């Protein structure tokens, strides 16, 4: 039978193109500690993304933990979404802050600002929304709330690499934005991540925090982690940047094809991405409603039987995980979406025949 099709497949350059970078690392013997390739990647990413300051990290999770620390958040409540990957909520709890889970707008899958406002208390110190699937949050409304109540605003922008919104990088909104370069993301460095900030002072603070809080040989000014990205990872990032536009173009075509093929299947809805000027097409989520003959879980199994491994992003909700029981709250929109959503395979080398085959499976069950 056909090859298994997974929800994603990492983009990799030709191995031969990677070797010269490795030779350079072997020759100069600088492996980490913000060496030349690390510095070059920060510079090229600022240019490509259209942001002022970026600090690279070994992954997005440590970047999230460090971002909250960099803003001096030591106690209180942080409002966030239950409809996300566990790292978002984990970063709050790792900082001994209290996550307050607020429901989403089912149209965008992002946190609902009206509900955020209702959840603000005297203890609230920050809002941590997620640009889910790379779809922008209601950035103006959230910034207005943050200003009105003197709250910090940190975006988990793990899905938002390269997205532009209202004439600028989506990563420029909020006090800080955090991205991930994990293998499953649109742009990968095997593992990796970054914090985007607005001032040189903040970048310096973050750069120290990602290096144990070390200021100089005898001074340490924070109890923080080791979040540095190595030279090998940075080298891969430099290579990936050379082909990122082609990657995004290929993703756009796949997104278009899915939407065309799926538009007349009753009970299947593709989540709209219309808000974006420049999109990265990360993920292809569909919503399986009651009008479709199969449940989401049944369709998931049906696809699997055809060697297609879709993923239930994001299920279960944070508020339904055992480890988050003490922070439980009601989020009916998020609950419903998490029970109806399925992310279909989406990666640049997915060919049209494979897309057609996946759609055929979905179509057959609709009859
Ligand atoms: C991938 C992801 C992260 C974590 O990034 P890592 O680089 O894997 O640590 C955080 N938040 C969201 C929403 C993600 O999808």
Short mmCIF file of C-alpha atoms and ligand atoms in Angstrom, two decimals:
data_model
loop_
_atom_site.label_atom_id
_atom_site.label_comp_id
_atom_site.label_asym_id
_atom_site.label_seq_id
_atom_site.Cartn_x
_atom_site.Cartn_y
_atom_site.Cartn_z
CA UNK A 1 0.00 0.00 0.00
CA UNK A 2 0.93 3.69 -0.13
CA UNK A 3 3.61 5.20 2.11
CA UNK A 4 2.41 6.51 5.46
CA UNK A 5 1.62 10.22 5.36
CA UNK A 6 2.29 12.03 8.64
CA UNK A 7 0.86 15.34 9.74
CA UNK A 8 4.19 16.93 9.00
CA UNK A 9 7.63 16.18 7.63
CA UNK A 10 10.59 18.40 8.46
CA UNK A 11 12.20 20.55 5.78
CA UNK A 12 15.89 19.73 5.40
CA UNK A 13 18.53 21.18 3.07
CA UNK A 14 20.80 18.98 0.97
CA UNK A 15 23.28 17.32 3.33
CA UNK A 16 26.18 18.43 1.08
CA UNK A 17 25.25 22.07 1.70
CA UNK A 18 25.51 21.54 5.45
CA UNK A 19 29.05 20.11 5.38
CA UNK A 20 30.89 23.42 4.75
CA UNK A 21 29.22 24.88 7.84
CA UNK A 22 30.37 21.92 9.91
CA UNK A 23 33.89 22.31 8.51
CA UNK A 24 33.87 25.94 9.62
CA UNK A 25 32.76 24.94 13.15
CA UNK A 26 35.44 22.21 13.33
CA UNK A 27 38.06 24.66 12.14
CA UNK A 28 37.34 27.57 14.48
CA UNK A 29 36.33 25.33 17.42
CA UNK A 30 33.53 27.61 18.54
CA UNK A 31 30.60 25.31 19.30
CA UNK A 32 28.26 27.52 21.30
CA UNK A 33 28.12 30.60 23.61
CA UNK A 34 26.65 32.85 20.94
CA UNK A 35 29.41 32.28 18.38
CA UNK A 36 29.65 33.67 14.85
CA UNK A 37 26.93 31.51 13.28
CA UNK A 38 24.55 32.30 16.14
CA UNK A 39 25.22 36.02 15.65
CA UNK A 40 24.79 35.76 11.90
CA UNK A 41 21.48 33.92 12.27
CA UNK A 42 20.16 36.57 14.66
CA UNK A 43 21.09 39.26 12.14
CA UNK A 44 19.56 37.46 9.16
CA UNK A 45 16.38 36.61 11.07
CA UNK A 46 15.88 40.26 12.10
CA UNK A 47 16.12 41.20 8.42
CA UNK A 48 13.93 38.39 7.13
CA UNK A 49 11.24 38.72 9.77
CA UNK A 50 11.29 42.52 9.96
CA UNK A 51 11.90 42.74 13.71
CA UNK A 52 14.37 44.89 15.68
CA UNK A 53 15.82 42.44 18.22
CA UNK A 54 15.85 38.69 18.46
CA UNK A 55 17.50 36.37 20.96
CA UNK A 56 17.93 32.77 19.87
CA UNK A 57 17.14 29.88 22.21
CA UNK A 58 17.67 26.13 22.30
CA UNK A 59 13.90 25.63 22.12
CA UNK A 60 10.63 27.53 22.31
CA UNK A 61 9.72 26.26 25.77
CA UNK A 62 12.85 27.62 27.49
CA UNK A 63 12.30 30.84 25.53
CA UNK A 64 8.75 31.10 26.96
CA UNK A 65 9.96 30.43 30.51
CA UNK A 66 12.70 33.05 30.08
CA UNK A 67 10.34 35.61 28.48
CA UNK A 68 8.11 35.62 31.57
CA UNK A 69 11.20 35.94 33.78
CA UNK A 70 12.62 38.77 31.66
CA UNK A 71 9.50 40.83 32.32
CA UNK A 72 10.03 40.49 36.06
CA UNK A 73 6.84 38.52 36.67
CA UNK A 74 7.37 36.91 40.06
CA UNK A 75 3.88 36.22 41.33
CA UNK A 76 0.28 36.55 40.26
CA UNK A 77 -2.07 35.35 37.56
CA UNK A 78 -1.36 35.01 33.86
CA UNK A 79 -4.35 34.81 31.53
CA UNK A 80 -3.90 32.31 28.73
CA UNK A 81 -5.75 29.94 26.41
CA UNK A 82 -6.52 26.29 27.16
CA UNK A 83 -6.45 25.61 23.41
CA UNK A 84 -2.70 25.24 22.89
CA UNK A 85 0.31 22.99 23.25
CA UNK A 86 1.26 22.18 26.88
CA UNK A 87 4.44 24.30 26.77
CA UNK A 88 2.40 27.53 26.93
CA UNK A 89 0.84 26.66 30.29
CA UNK A 90 3.97 24.91 31.58
CA UNK A 91 6.01 28.11 31.15
CA UNK A 92 3.61 29.94 33.49
CA UNK A 93 3.72 27.28 36.19
CA UNK A 94 7.53 26.96 35.95
CA UNK A 95 7.66 30.64 36.92
CA UNK A 96 5.43 29.92 39.95
CA UNK A 97 2.72 32.05 38.36
CA UNK A 98 -0.93 30.97 38.22
CA UNK A 99 -2.45 30.20 34.82
CA UNK A 100 -6.01 31.45 34.32
CA UNK A 101 -7.55 29.73 31.31
CA UNK A 102 -9.94 31.83 29.24
CA UNK A 103 -12.14 30.62 26.38
CA UNK A 104 -11.45 31.16 22.69
CA UNK A 105 -13.35 32.71 19.80
CA UNK A 106 -14.33 29.63 17.76
CA UNK A 107 -13.89 31.53 14.46
CA UNK A 108 -10.18 32.24 15.00
CA UNK A 109 -9.34 29.55 17.59
CA UNK A 110 -7.60 32.32 19.56
CA UNK A 111 -8.30 33.72 23.03
CA UNK A 112 -11.42 35.94 23.17
CA UNK A 113 -10.49 39.48 24.37
CA UNK A 114 -13.96 40.08 25.84
CA UNK A 115 -13.51 37.05 28.04
CA UNK A 116 -9.96 38.11 28.88
CA UNK A 117 -11.31 41.39 30.25
CA UNK A 118 -13.81 39.56 32.46
CA UNK A 119 -11.03 37.37 33.87
CA UNK A 120 -8.76 40.26 34.93
CA UNK A 121 -8.43 40.55 38.71
CA UNK A 122 -6.20 42.50 41.11
CA UNK A 123 -3.76 39.58 40.88
CA UNK A 124 -3.44 39.55 37.09
CA UNK A 125 0.07 40.44 35.92
CA UNK A 126 0.16 39.35 32.29
CA UNK A 127 -1.69 37.96 29.27
CA UNK A 128 -0.12 35.10 27.31
CA UNK A 129 -2.16 34.50 24.13
CA UNK A 130 -1.23 32.11 21.31
CA UNK A 131 -1.43 32.96 17.59
CA UNK A 132 -2.91 29.53 17.03
CA UNK A 133 -2.02 27.97 13.63
CA UNK A 134 -0.32 31.31 12.81
CA UNK A 135 -3.69 33.09 12.79
CA UNK A 136 -3.28 36.50 14.47
CA UNK A 137 -4.92 37.18 17.81
CA UNK A 138 -7.01 40.33 18.23
CA UNK A 139 -3.76 42.23 18.82
CA UNK A 140 -5.22 45.75 19.18
CA UNK A 141 -7.89 44.75 21.65
CA UNK A 142 -5.41 42.74 23.69
CA UNK A 143 -2.90 45.62 23.74
CA UNK A 144 -5.65 48.03 24.82
CA UNK A 145 -6.54 45.71 27.70
CA UNK A 146 -2.89 45.35 28.69
CA UNK A 147 -2.45 49.14 28.67
CA UNK A 148 -5.65 49.80 30.60
CA UNK A 149 -4.80 47.34 33.36
CA UNK A 150 -0.97 47.72 33.28
CA UNK A 151 -0.40 44.11 32.27
CA UNK A 152 2.46 42.58 30.34
CA UNK A 153 1.52 41.03 27.00
CA UNK A 154 3.59 38.07 25.76
CA UNK A 155 2.62 36.19 22.63
CA UNK A 156 3.28 32.52 22.21
CA UNK A 157 4.03 32.93 18.51
CA UNK A 158 5.38 29.39 18.08
CA UNK A 159 3.22 28.99 14.95
CA UNK A 160 3.73 32.49 13.57
CA UNK A 161 7.14 32.44 11.85
CA UNK A 162 7.05 34.82 8.87
CA UNK A 163 3.45 35.98 9.36
CA UNK A 164 2.70 39.61 8.55
CA UNK A 165 -0.31 41.48 9.80
CA UNK A 166 -1.32 45.08 9.10
CA UNK A 167 1.90 45.91 7.31
CA UNK A 168 4.39 44.42 9.76
CA UNK A 169 5.62 41.22 11.34
CA UNK A 170 3.06 39.66 13.64
CA UNK A 171 6.01 39.11 15.98
CA UNK A 172 6.25 42.86 16.65
CA UNK A 173 3.03 42.93 18.69
CA UNK A 174 3.05 42.77 22.48
CA UNK A 175 5.96 43.25 24.88
CA UNK A 176 7.61 40.03 23.74
CA UNK A 177 6.89 37.27 21.22
CA UNK A 178 8.25 33.76 21.42
CA UNK A 179 8.76 31.49 18.40
CA UNK A 180 9.74 27.86 18.06
CA UNK A 181 12.10 26.31 15.52
CA UNK A 182 11.17 22.75 16.45
CA UNK A 183 11.39 20.09 13.73
CA UNK A 184 7.59 20.16 13.32
CA UNK A 185 7.42 23.91 12.73
CA UNK A 186 7.43 25.88 9.47
CA UNK A 187 11.08 26.92 9.99
CA UNK A 188 13.24 24.46 11.92
CA UNK A 189 16.77 24.31 13.34
CA UNK A 190 16.23 20.68 14.52
CA UNK A 191 15.31 22.20 17.91
CA UNK A 192 15.32 25.91 18.58
CA UNK A 193 13.37 29.01 19.39
CA UNK A 194 13.66 32.73 19.99
CA UNK A 195 12.33 35.77 21.81
CA UNK A 196 11.56 38.91 19.82
CA UNK A 197 11.80 42.19 21.75
CA UNK A 198 11.76 45.93 21.10
CA UNK A 199 14.86 47.37 22.79
CA UNK A 200 18.59 46.70 23.06
CA UNK A 201 18.28 46.77 26.88
CA UNK A 202 15.69 44.00 26.85
CA UNK A 203 17.75 41.94 24.43
CA UNK A 204 20.76 42.25 26.73
CA UNK A 205 18.63 41.17 29.69
CA UNK A 206 17.31 38.16 27.78
CA UNK A 207 20.79 37.26 26.49
CA UNK A 208 22.06 37.16 30.08
CA UNK A 209 19.08 35.16 31.30
CA UNK A 210 19.63 32.51 28.63
CA UNK A 211 23.22 32.14 29.86
CA UNK A 212 22.59 31.37 33.58
CA UNK A 213 22.15 35.09 34.39
CA UNK A 214 25.88 35.69 33.91
CA UNK A 215 26.79 39.36 33.51
CA UNK A 216 30.60 39.02 33.62
CA UNK A 217 33.20 36.70 35.10
CA UNK A 218 32.24 37.50 38.69
CA UNK A 219 28.63 38.73 38.45
CA UNK A 220 25.40 36.74 38.12
CA UNK A 221 22.14 38.71 38.25
CA UNK A 222 19.42 36.11 37.80
CA UNK A 223 18.62 32.50 38.73
CA UNK A 224 17.97 31.40 35.20
CA UNK A 225 18.55 28.56 32.77
CA UNK A 226 20.88 27.67 29.94
CA UNK A 227 18.86 28.46 26.82
CA UNK A 228 21.59 28.97 24.23
CA UNK A 229 21.32 27.71 20.65
CA UNK A 230 24.47 25.89 19.48
CA UNK A 231 26.52 26.75 16.42
CA UNK A 232 25.39 23.57 14.62
CA UNK A 233 21.74 24.48 15.12
CA UNK A 234 22.43 28.06 14.05
CA UNK A 235 24.15 26.80 10.90
CA UNK A 236 21.08 24.81 9.94
CA UNK A 237 18.95 27.92 10.50
CA UNK A 238 21.13 29.92 8.10
CA UNK A 239 20.67 27.24 5.45
CA UNK A 240 16.92 26.95 6.04
CA UNK A 241 16.54 30.70 5.56
CA UNK A 242 17.81 30.36 1.99
CA UNK A 243 14.78 28.27 1.03
CA UNK A 244 12.11 29.59 3.37
CA UNK A 245 10.26 31.55 0.67
CA UNK A 246 9.99 28.42 -1.48
CA UNK A 247 8.77 26.50 1.57
CA UNK A 248 6.05 29.07 2.22
CA UNK A 249 4.99 29.11 -1.46
CA UNK A 250 4.63 25.33 -1.46
CA UNK A 251 2.57 25.48 1.74
CA UNK A 252 0.29 28.10 0.22
CA UNK A 253 -0.47 25.84 -2.77
CA UNK A 254 -1.29 22.93 -0.49
CA UNK A 255 -3.58 25.13 1.57
CA UNK A 256 -5.35 26.28 -1.62
CA UNK A 257 -5.74 22.73 -2.91
CA UNK A 258 -7.20 21.45 0.35
CA UNK A 259 -9.68 24.34 0.47
CA UNK A 260 -10.78 23.77 -3.14
CA UNK A 261 -11.16 20.02 -2.75
CA UNK A 262 -12.92 20.19 0.62
CA UNK A 263 -15.30 23.10 -0.01
CA UNK A 264 -18.34 21.05 -0.99
CA UNK A 265 -18.15 18.36 1.65
CA UNK A 266 -21.06 18.84 4.01
CA UNK A 267 -20.03 19.01 7.65
CA UNK A 268 -16.36 19.79 6.99
CA UNK A 269 -15.17 23.35 7.60
CA UNK A 270 -11.69 24.68 6.92
CA UNK A 271 -10.58 27.28 9.46
CA UNK A 272 -10.31 30.65 7.71
CA UNK A 273 -6.92 32.39 7.48
CA UNK A 274 -8.20 35.57 5.80
CA UNK A 275 -6.79 37.95 8.41
CA UNK A 276 -3.22 37.70 7.15
CA UNK A 277 -1.26 39.69 4.58
CA UNK A 278 1.67 37.33 4.57
CA UNK A 279 0.82 33.87 5.81
CA UNK A 280 2.97 30.87 6.66
CA UNK A 281 0.20 28.26 6.26
CA UNK A 282 1.34 26.36 9.29
CA UNK A 283 -1.12 23.52 9.91
CA UNK A 284 -4.29 22.68 8.02
CA UNK A 285 -7.02 22.34 10.64
CA UNK A 286 -10.51 21.21 9.67
CA UNK A 287 -13.60 21.20 11.88
CA UNK A 288 -15.84 18.12 11.68
CA UNK A 289 -19.36 19.18 12.62
CA UNK A 290 -22.46 17.14 13.53
CA UNK A 291 -23.61 17.24 9.90
CA UNK A 292 -20.71 14.98 8.90
CA UNK A 293 -21.61 11.29 9.31
CA UNK A 294 -18.46 10.43 11.30
CA UNK A 295 -17.22 11.94 14.53
CA UNK A 296 -13.77 13.54 14.58
CA UNK A 297 -12.35 10.46 16.27
CA UNK A 298 -13.97 8.14 13.72
CA UNK A 299 -12.56 10.18 10.83
CA UNK A 300 -9.14 10.17 12.54
CA UNK A 301 -9.28 6.35 12.67
CA UNK A 302 -10.54 6.10 9.09
CA UNK A 303 -7.64 8.19 7.83
CA UNK A 304 -5.23 6.11 9.89
CA UNK A 305 -6.60 2.95 8.29
CA UNK A 306 -5.61 4.57 4.99
CA UNK A 307 -2.10 5.28 6.28
CA UNK A 308 -2.80 8.97 6.85
CA UNK A 309 -1.76 10.19 10.29
CA UNK A 310 -3.66 13.40 11.01
CA UNK A 311 -3.33 14.96 14.49
CA UNK A 312 -5.83 16.22 17.06
CA UNK A 313 -4.26 19.67 17.55
CA UNK A 314 -5.28 20.76 20.16
CA UNK A 315 -6.83 17.96 22.16
CA UNK A 316 -7.14 17.51 25.08
CA UNK A 317 -7.51 21.04 26.40
CA UNK A 318 -5.11 22.17 29.12
CA UNK A 319 -8.08 22.37 31.48
CA UNK A 320 -8.81 18.69 30.88
CA UNK A 321 -5.30 17.47 31.69
CA UNK A 322 -4.85 15.85 35.08
CA UNK A 323 -1.83 17.98 35.87
CA UNK A 324 -3.90 21.17 35.41
CA UNK A 325 -6.93 20.15 37.49
CA UNK A 326 -6.25 22.78 40.14
CA UNK A 327 -6.52 25.49 37.47
CA UNK A 328 -9.69 24.14 35.87
CA UNK A 329 -12.17 26.55 34.29
CA UNK A 330 -15.04 26.44 31.82
CA UNK A 331 -14.16 27.04 28.18
CA UNK A 332 -17.07 25.71 26.10
CA UNK A 333 -15.87 27.05 22.73
CA UNK A 334 -12.41 25.60 23.21
CA UNK A 335 -13.95 22.35 24.41
CA UNK A 336 -16.11 22.01 21.31
CA UNK A 337 -13.30 22.89 18.90
CA UNK A 338 -10.91 20.48 20.61
CA UNK A 339 -13.44 17.69 20.09
CA UNK A 340 -14.09 18.54 16.43
CA UNK A 341 -10.71 19.61 15.08
CA UNK A 342 -8.30 17.56 13.03
CA UNK A 343 -5.05 18.83 11.50
CA UNK A 344 -4.46 17.28 8.10
CA UNK A 345 -0.96 16.59 6.74
CA UNK A 346 0.71 19.84 5.73
CA UNK A 347 4.32 20.05 4.56
CA UNK A 348 6.00 21.42 1.43
CA UNK A 349 6.75 18.08 -0.22
CA UNK A 350 3.18 16.79 0.05
CA UNK A 351 2.11 16.20 -3.55
CA UNK A 352 -1.27 16.85 -5.10
CA UNK A 353 -2.02 13.14 -5.52
CA UNK A 354 -1.57 12.67 -1.79
CA UNK A 355 -3.85 15.61 -1.03
CA UNK A 356 -6.43 14.18 -3.43
CA UNK A 357 -6.19 10.77 -1.76
CA UNK A 358 -6.70 12.29 1.72
CA UNK A 359 -9.68 14.29 0.47
CA UNK A 360 -11.12 11.18 -1.23
CA UNK A 361 -11.14 9.36 2.11
CA UNK A 362 -12.99 12.29 3.72
CA UNK A 363 -15.37 12.54 0.74
CA UNK A 364 -16.20 8.82 0.67
CA UNK A 365 -17.32 8.88 4.28
CA UNK A 366 -19.56 11.88 3.59
CA UNK A 367 -21.79 9.91 1.21
C1 LIG B 1 5.86 23.96 19.50
C2 LIG B 1 5.17 24.85 20.49
C3 LIG B 1 5.81 25.33 21.64
C4 LIG B 1 7.13 24.79 22.14
O1 LIG B 1 8.17 24.94 21.32
P1 LIG B 1 9.43 23.92 21.45
O2 LIG B 1 10.41 24.60 20.54
O3 LIG B 1 8.99 22.60 20.96
O4 LIG B 1 9.86 23.92 22.86
C5 LIG B 1 5.14 26.25 22.43
N1 LIG B 1 3.90 26.66 22.13
C6 LIG B 1 3.24 26.20 21.05
C7 LIG B 1 1.87 26.71 20.79
C8 LIG B 1 3.84 25.25 20.21
O5 LIG B 1 3.16 24.76 19.17
#
